[in-house]
Amino acid sequence: MRRALIIDDEPLARMVVKEYLQNFNEIELIQECNDGFEGLKAIQQHQPDLIFLDVQMPKINGFEMLELVEQPPAVIFTTAFDEYAIKAFEAHAVDYLLKPFSKDRFNKAIEKFLATAPEKHTPKQTEELLETAASQSPAQHERIVVKTGTKVKIIPVADVEYLQADDDYVSVFTKEGSYLKNKTMNFFEQTLDARQFVRVHRSYIIAISQITRIDPYEKDAHLAILKSGAKIPVSKTGYVKLKQVLGI
């Protein structure tokens, strides 16, 4: 028996999936979830084999929720939004159902799931897949979702002072403190608004609004002094980019 979750904020959409699932006795629906927070908790609790996942949901979207799951189960996307980077996921997710989908189309997705052994990805592979798809979601430009212990914190991009590479993670610094995010510096460089954030060093990205001054420092290098008092190294290349953004 395969176990499944439905994660969708639309009651009608959940009802349709639930109804269509009744034809498959080999799949047990163990829970319906209204949003990504509830879905994350349910995945951790039940360890399902399959999830039916909407992309655009309140609080955190489907991509952001998957980022917080160490070993995501098989996924069938069920969404009305086809502008997201679903194609990057199609080779790795079971299927992608664009609402409103027919019973026949749903059945084909389920048959594909039942006929195919779940593909397991390493955490690094999962991270790379999520980076490709999630980077094109509008929410990624507005907020950063991090997991602190058992809690999930949403950080508005406007609250970010700077980011620093930290081994396989990135430390996100705010007035409240720093938070680890399992992403790469390249991901943030590509997704954050280039008019507001500049990668000034291989290991640092800073918010333009936080800079109070730029001081010379050693040969061809500078220090960006932030409002918080933090001193961020600026490389030669980073200084060129910084001057372009600042118009100097």
Short mmCIF file of N, CA, C and O in Angstrom, two decimals, residues 44-122:
data_model
loop_
_atom_site.label_atom_id
_atom_site.label_comp_id
_atom_site.label_asym_id
_atom_site.label_seq_id
_atom_site.Cartn_x
_atom_site.Cartn_y
_atom_site.Cartn_z
N GLN A 44 6.79 15.14 7.56
CA GLN A 44 7.70 14.72 8.62
C GLN A 44 7.07 13.65 9.50
O GLN A 44 7.76 12.74 9.97
N GLN A 45 5.78 13.75 9.72
CA GLN A 45 5.08 12.82 10.60
C GLN A 45 4.79 11.48 9.94
O GLN A 45 4.99 10.42 10.54
N HIS A 46 4.34 11.51 8.68
CA HIS A 46 3.85 10.29 8.03
C HIS A 46 4.83 9.67 7.04
O HIS A 46 4.67 8.51 6.67
N GLN A 47 5.82 10.43 6.56
CA GLN A 47 6.76 9.93 5.56
C GLN A 47 6.02 9.27 4.39
O GLN A 47 6.19 8.08 4.10
N PRO A 48 5.18 10.03 3.68
CA PRO A 48 4.37 9.44 2.60
C PRO A 48 5.22 9.04 1.40
O PRO A 48 6.37 9.48 1.24
N ASP A 49 4.63 8.20 0.55
CA ASP A 49 5.31 7.79 -0.68
C ASP A 49 5.06 8.79 -1.81
O ASP A 49 5.86 8.89 -2.74
N LEU A 50 3.94 9.52 -1.72
CA LEU A 50 3.54 10.42 -2.79
C LEU A 50 2.82 11.63 -2.22
O LEU A 50 2.07 11.50 -1.24
N ILE A 51 3.06 12.80 -2.81
CA ILE A 51 2.29 13.99 -2.44
C ILE A 51 1.73 14.64 -3.71
O ILE A 51 2.39 14.67 -4.74
N PHE A 52 0.49 15.10 -3.60
CA PHE A 52 -0.13 15.93 -4.64
C PHE A 52 0.06 17.37 -4.18
O PHE A 52 -0.51 17.77 -3.16
N LEU A 53 0.85 18.13 -4.90
CA LEU A 53 1.31 19.41 -4.39
C LEU A 53 0.94 20.59 -5.30
O LEU A 53 1.29 20.59 -6.49
N ASP A 54 0.26 21.57 -4.72
CA ASP A 54 0.00 22.81 -5.43
C ASP A 54 1.25 23.68 -5.32
O ASP A 54 2.04 23.54 -4.38
N VAL A 55 1.45 24.57 -6.26
CA VAL A 55 2.61 25.45 -6.23
C VAL A 55 2.31 26.74 -5.49
O VAL A 55 2.96 27.10 -4.52
N GLN A 56 1.27 27.44 -5.95
CA GLN A 56 0.95 28.75 -5.37
C GLN A 56 0.01 28.57 -4.18
O GLN A 56 -1.17 28.29 -4.34
N MET A 57 0.55 28.76 -2.97
CA MET A 57 -0.23 28.64 -1.75
C MET A 57 0.14 29.78 -0.82
O MET A 57 1.23 30.36 -0.94
N PRO A 58 -0.73 30.13 0.13
CA PRO A 58 -0.38 31.19 1.08
C PRO A 58 0.71 30.75 2.04
O PRO A 58 1.00 29.57 2.15
N LYS A 59 1.30 31.71 2.72
CA LYS A 59 2.37 31.47 3.70
C LYS A 59 3.66 31.06 3.01
O LYS A 59 4.59 31.84 2.90
N ILE A 60 3.76 29.80 2.59
CA ILE A 60 4.91 29.36 1.79
C ILE A 60 4.38 28.56 0.61
O ILE A 60 3.39 27.84 0.74
N ASN A 61 5.03 28.69 -0.56
CA ASN A 61 4.54 27.97 -1.71
C ASN A 61 5.11 26.56 -1.75
O ASN A 61 5.90 26.15 -0.90
N GLY A 62 4.69 25.81 -2.78
CA GLY A 62 5.10 24.41 -2.86
C GLY A 62 6.59 24.22 -2.97
O GLY A 62 7.16 23.30 -2.37
N PHE A 63 7.26 25.06 -3.76
CA PHE A 63 8.71 24.95 -3.91
C PHE A 63 9.42 25.22 -2.59
O PHE A 63 10.36 24.51 -2.21
N GLU A 64 8.98 26.25 -1.89
CA GLU A 64 9.60 26.59 -0.61
C GLU A 64 9.41 25.47 0.40
O GLU A 64 10.31 25.18 1.19
N MET A 65 8.25 24.84 0.39
CA MET A 65 8.01 23.74 1.30
C MET A 65 8.95 22.57 1.00
O MET A 65 9.54 21.98 1.91
N LEU A 66 9.12 22.26 -0.29
CA LEU A 66 10.00 21.15 -0.66
C LEU A 66 11.45 21.42 -0.25
O LEU A 66 12.19 20.49 0.07
N GLU A 67 11.85 22.69 -0.28
CA GLU A 67 13.22 23.03 0.13
C GLU A 67 13.51 22.61 1.56
O GLU A 67 14.66 22.34 1.92
N LEU A 68 12.46 22.56 2.38
CA LEU A 68 12.63 22.28 3.80
C LEU A 68 12.53 20.79 4.13
O LEU A 68 12.68 20.40 5.28
N VAL A 69 12.29 19.97 3.10
CA VAL A 69 12.19 18.53 3.29
C VAL A 69 13.50 17.88 2.85
O VAL A 69 13.92 18.04 1.70
N GLU A 70 14.16 17.16 3.75
CA GLU A 70 15.47 16.59 3.43
C GLU A 70 15.39 15.56 2.31
O GLU A 70 16.21 15.55 1.40
N GLN A 71 14.42 14.66 2.37
CA GLN A 71 14.23 13.65 1.32
C GLN A 71 12.78 13.70 0.85
O GLN A 71 11.93 12.99 1.36
N PRO A 72 12.48 14.56 -0.11
CA PRO A 72 11.09 14.71 -0.57
C PRO A 72 10.54 13.41 -1.15
O PRO A 72 11.27 12.66 -1.81
N PRO A 73 9.27 13.13 -0.91
CA PRO A 73 8.65 11.96 -1.52
C PRO A 73 8.39 12.21 -2.99
O PRO A 73 8.71 13.29 -3.51
N ALA A 74 7.83 11.24 -3.68
CA ALA A 74 7.44 11.43 -5.08
C ALA A 74 6.40 12.56 -5.14
O ALA A 74 5.57 12.70 -4.24
N VAL A 75 6.46 13.37 -6.19
CA VAL A 75 5.60 14.54 -6.29
C VAL A 75 4.81 14.53 -7.59
O VAL A 75 5.37 14.29 -8.66
N ILE A 76 3.51 14.78 -7.47
CA ILE A 76 2.68 15.10 -8.63
C ILE A 76 2.18 16.51 -8.40
O ILE A 76 1.43 16.77 -7.46
N PHE A 77 2.64 17.45 -9.23
CA PHE A 77 2.20 18.83 -9.09
C PHE A 77 0.77 18.97 -9.61
O PHE A 77 0.42 18.43 -10.65
N THR A 78 -0.05 19.69 -8.86
CA THR A 78 -1.42 19.98 -9.27
C THR A 78 -1.62 21.48 -9.11
O THR A 78 -1.82 21.96 -8.00
N THR A 79 -1.55 22.21 -10.19
CA THR A 79 -1.57 23.66 -10.08
C THR A 79 -2.20 24.33 -11.29
O THR A 79 -2.21 23.76 -12.39
N ALA A 80 -2.73 25.51 -11.08
CA ALA A 80 -3.30 26.30 -12.17
C ALA A 80 -2.25 27.24 -12.75
O ALA A 80 -2.50 27.93 -13.74
N PHE A 81 -1.07 27.28 -12.16
CA PHE A 81 -0.03 28.21 -12.58
C PHE A 81 1.03 27.49 -13.39
O PHE A 81 1.84 26.75 -12.85
N ASP A 82 1.02 27.74 -14.69
CA ASP A 82 1.98 27.06 -15.54
C ASP A 82 3.18 27.91 -15.89
O ASP A 82 4.05 27.53 -16.66
N GLU A 83 3.26 29.13 -15.31
CA GLU A 83 4.38 30.00 -15.65
C GLU A 83 5.62 29.70 -14.83
O GLU A 83 6.68 30.24 -15.08
N TYR A 84 5.51 28.85 -13.83
CA TYR A 84 6.67 28.51 -13.02
C TYR A 84 7.58 27.54 -13.77
O TYR A 84 7.24 26.98 -14.79
N ALA A 85 8.75 27.34 -13.22
CA ALA A 85 9.76 26.53 -13.91
C ALA A 85 9.50 25.05 -13.69
O ALA A 85 10.37 24.32 -13.24
N ILE A 86 8.30 24.62 -14.03
CA ILE A 86 7.96 23.22 -13.84
C ILE A 86 8.80 22.31 -14.73
O ILE A 86 9.12 21.19 -14.36
N LYS A 87 9.18 22.81 -15.90
CA LYS A 87 9.94 21.96 -16.82
C LYS A 87 11.23 21.45 -16.19
O LYS A 87 11.69 20.36 -16.51
N ALA A 88 11.80 22.22 -15.30
CA ALA A 88 13.02 21.78 -14.63
C ALA A 88 12.75 20.61 -13.71
O ALA A 88 13.64 19.86 -13.36
N PHE A 89 11.48 20.45 -13.34
CA PHE A 89 11.12 19.38 -12.42
C PHE A 89 10.53 18.16 -13.13
O PHE A 89 10.43 17.10 -12.55
N GLU A 90 10.12 18.34 -14.38
CA GLU A 90 9.36 17.29 -15.02
C GLU A 90 10.13 15.97 -15.12
O GLU A 90 9.55 14.89 -15.07
N ALA A 91 11.44 16.07 -15.26
CA ALA A 91 12.23 14.85 -15.37
C ALA A 91 12.42 14.17 -14.03
O ALA A 91 12.88 13.03 -13.96
N HIS A 92 12.03 14.83 -12.95
CA HIS A 92 12.29 14.29 -11.62
C HIS A 92 11.01 14.10 -10.80
O HIS A 92 10.95 13.25 -9.93
N ALA A 93 9.99 14.94 -11.07
CA ALA A 93 8.69 14.71 -10.45
C ALA A 93 7.98 13.63 -11.25
O ALA A 93 8.32 13.35 -12.39
N VAL A 94 6.97 13.03 -10.64
CA VAL A 94 6.22 11.99 -11.34
C VAL A 94 5.46 12.60 -12.50
O VAL A 94 5.49 12.09 -13.62
N ASP A 95 4.78 13.72 -12.25
CA ASP A 95 3.98 14.33 -13.30
C ASP A 95 3.59 15.75 -12.88
O ASP A 95 3.82 16.16 -11.74
N TYR A 96 2.98 16.45 -13.83
CA TYR A 96 2.54 17.82 -13.61
C TYR A 96 1.14 17.96 -14.20
O TYR A 96 0.95 17.85 -15.41
N LEU A 97 0.15 18.17 -13.33
CA LEU A 97 -1.24 18.27 -13.76
C LEU A 97 -1.67 19.73 -13.71
O LEU A 97 -1.68 20.35 -12.64
N LEU A 98 -2.04 20.27 -14.85
CA LEU A 98 -2.49 21.66 -14.92
C LEU A 98 -4.00 21.71 -14.71
O LEU A 98 -4.77 21.10 -15.45
N LYS A 99 -4.43 22.42 -13.67
CA LYS A 99 -5.85 22.54 -13.36
C LYS A 99 -6.57 23.34 -14.44
O LYS A 99 -6.02 24.32 -14.96
N PRO A 100 -7.82 22.96 -14.75
CA PRO A 100 -8.53 21.77 -14.28
C PRO A 100 -8.13 20.56 -15.13
O PRO A 100 -8.12 20.64 -16.34
N PHE A 101 -7.77 19.47 -14.49
CA PHE A 101 -7.35 18.27 -15.21
C PHE A 101 -8.46 17.23 -15.17
O PHE A 101 -9.28 17.18 -14.25
N SER A 102 -8.50 16.41 -16.19
CA SER A 102 -9.54 15.39 -16.32
C SER A 102 -9.20 14.15 -15.50
O SER A 102 -8.05 13.96 -15.08
N LYS A 103 -10.19 13.32 -15.32
CA LYS A 103 -9.98 12.06 -14.59
C LYS A 103 -9.00 11.17 -15.36
O LYS A 103 -8.15 10.50 -14.76
N ASP A 104 -9.14 11.17 -16.68
CA ASP A 104 -8.25 10.35 -17.50
C ASP A 104 -6.80 10.82 -17.36
O ASP A 104 -5.89 10.00 -17.24
N ARG A 105 -6.60 12.13 -17.36
CA ARG A 105 -5.24 12.66 -17.21
C ARG A 105 -4.68 12.32 -15.83
O ARG A 105 -3.49 12.00 -15.68
N PHE A 106 -5.52 12.40 -14.81
CA PHE A 106 -5.12 12.06 -13.45
C PHE A 106 -4.73 10.59 -13.38
O PHE A 106 -3.71 10.23 -12.77
N ASN A 107 -5.53 9.74 -13.99
CA ASN A 107 -5.26 8.30 -13.97
C ASN A 107 -3.91 7.98 -14.59
O ASN A 107 -3.17 7.12 -14.10
N LYS A 108 -3.57 8.68 -15.66
CA LYS A 108 -2.29 8.43 -16.31
C LYS A 108 -1.13 8.79 -15.38
O LYS A 108 -0.10 8.11 -15.36
N ALA A 109 -1.31 9.87 -14.62
CA ALA A 109 -0.27 10.29 -13.67
C ALA A 109 -0.08 9.23 -12.58
O ALA A 109 1.04 8.90 -12.21
N ILE A 110 -1.20 8.71 -12.07
CA ILE A 110 -1.12 7.69 -11.03
C ILE A 110 -0.51 6.40 -11.56
O ILE A 110 0.32 5.76 -10.89
N GLU A 111 -0.90 6.02 -12.75
CA GLU A 111 -0.34 4.79 -13.35
C GLU A 111 1.16 4.94 -13.54
O GLU A 111 1.92 3.99 -13.38
N LYS A 112 1.58 6.14 -13.90
CA LYS A 112 3.01 6.40 -14.05
C LYS A 112 3.73 6.26 -12.72
O LYS A 112 4.81 5.68 -12.64
N PHE A 113 3.10 6.76 -11.65
CA PHE A 113 3.68 6.64 -10.32
C PHE A 113 3.78 5.18 -9.89
O PHE A 113 4.82 4.74 -9.38
N LEU A 114 2.72 4.42 -10.10
CA LEU A 114 2.70 3.02 -9.68
C LEU A 114 3.66 2.15 -10.48
O LEU A 114 4.16 1.15 -9.97
N ALA A 115 3.90 2.54 -11.72
CA ALA A 115 4.74 1.73 -12.59
C ALA A 115 6.22 2.05 -12.47
O ALA A 115 7.07 1.28 -12.91
N THR A 116 6.52 3.18 -11.86
CA THR A 116 7.90 3.63 -11.78
C THR A 116 8.39 3.61 -10.34
O THR A 116 7.72 4.14 -9.45
N ALA A 117 9.53 3.00 -10.13
CA ALA A 117 10.11 3.01 -8.78
C ALA A 117 10.49 4.43 -8.43
O ALA A 117 11.03 5.16 -9.26
N PRO A 118 10.21 4.86 -7.21
CA PRO A 118 10.55 6.23 -6.80
C PRO A 118 12.03 6.51 -7.01
O PRO A 118 12.88 5.71 -6.64
N GLU A 119 12.32 7.62 -7.63
CA GLU A 119 13.72 8.01 -7.87
C GLU A 119 14.25 8.73 -6.65
O GLU A 119 13.67 9.69 -6.18
N LYS A 120 15.33 8.22 -6.13
CA LYS A 120 15.94 8.82 -4.95
C LYS A 120 17.06 9.76 -5.36
O LYS A 120 17.89 9.44 -6.20
N HIS A 121 17.06 10.92 -4.77
CA HIS A 121 18.11 11.90 -5.04
C HIS A 121 18.90 12.16 -3.77
O HIS A 121 18.37 12.10 -2.67
N THR A 122 20.17 12.43 -3.95
CA THR A 122 20.96 12.84 -2.80
C THR A 122 20.52 14.24 -2.39
O THR A 122 19.91 14.97 -3.18
#
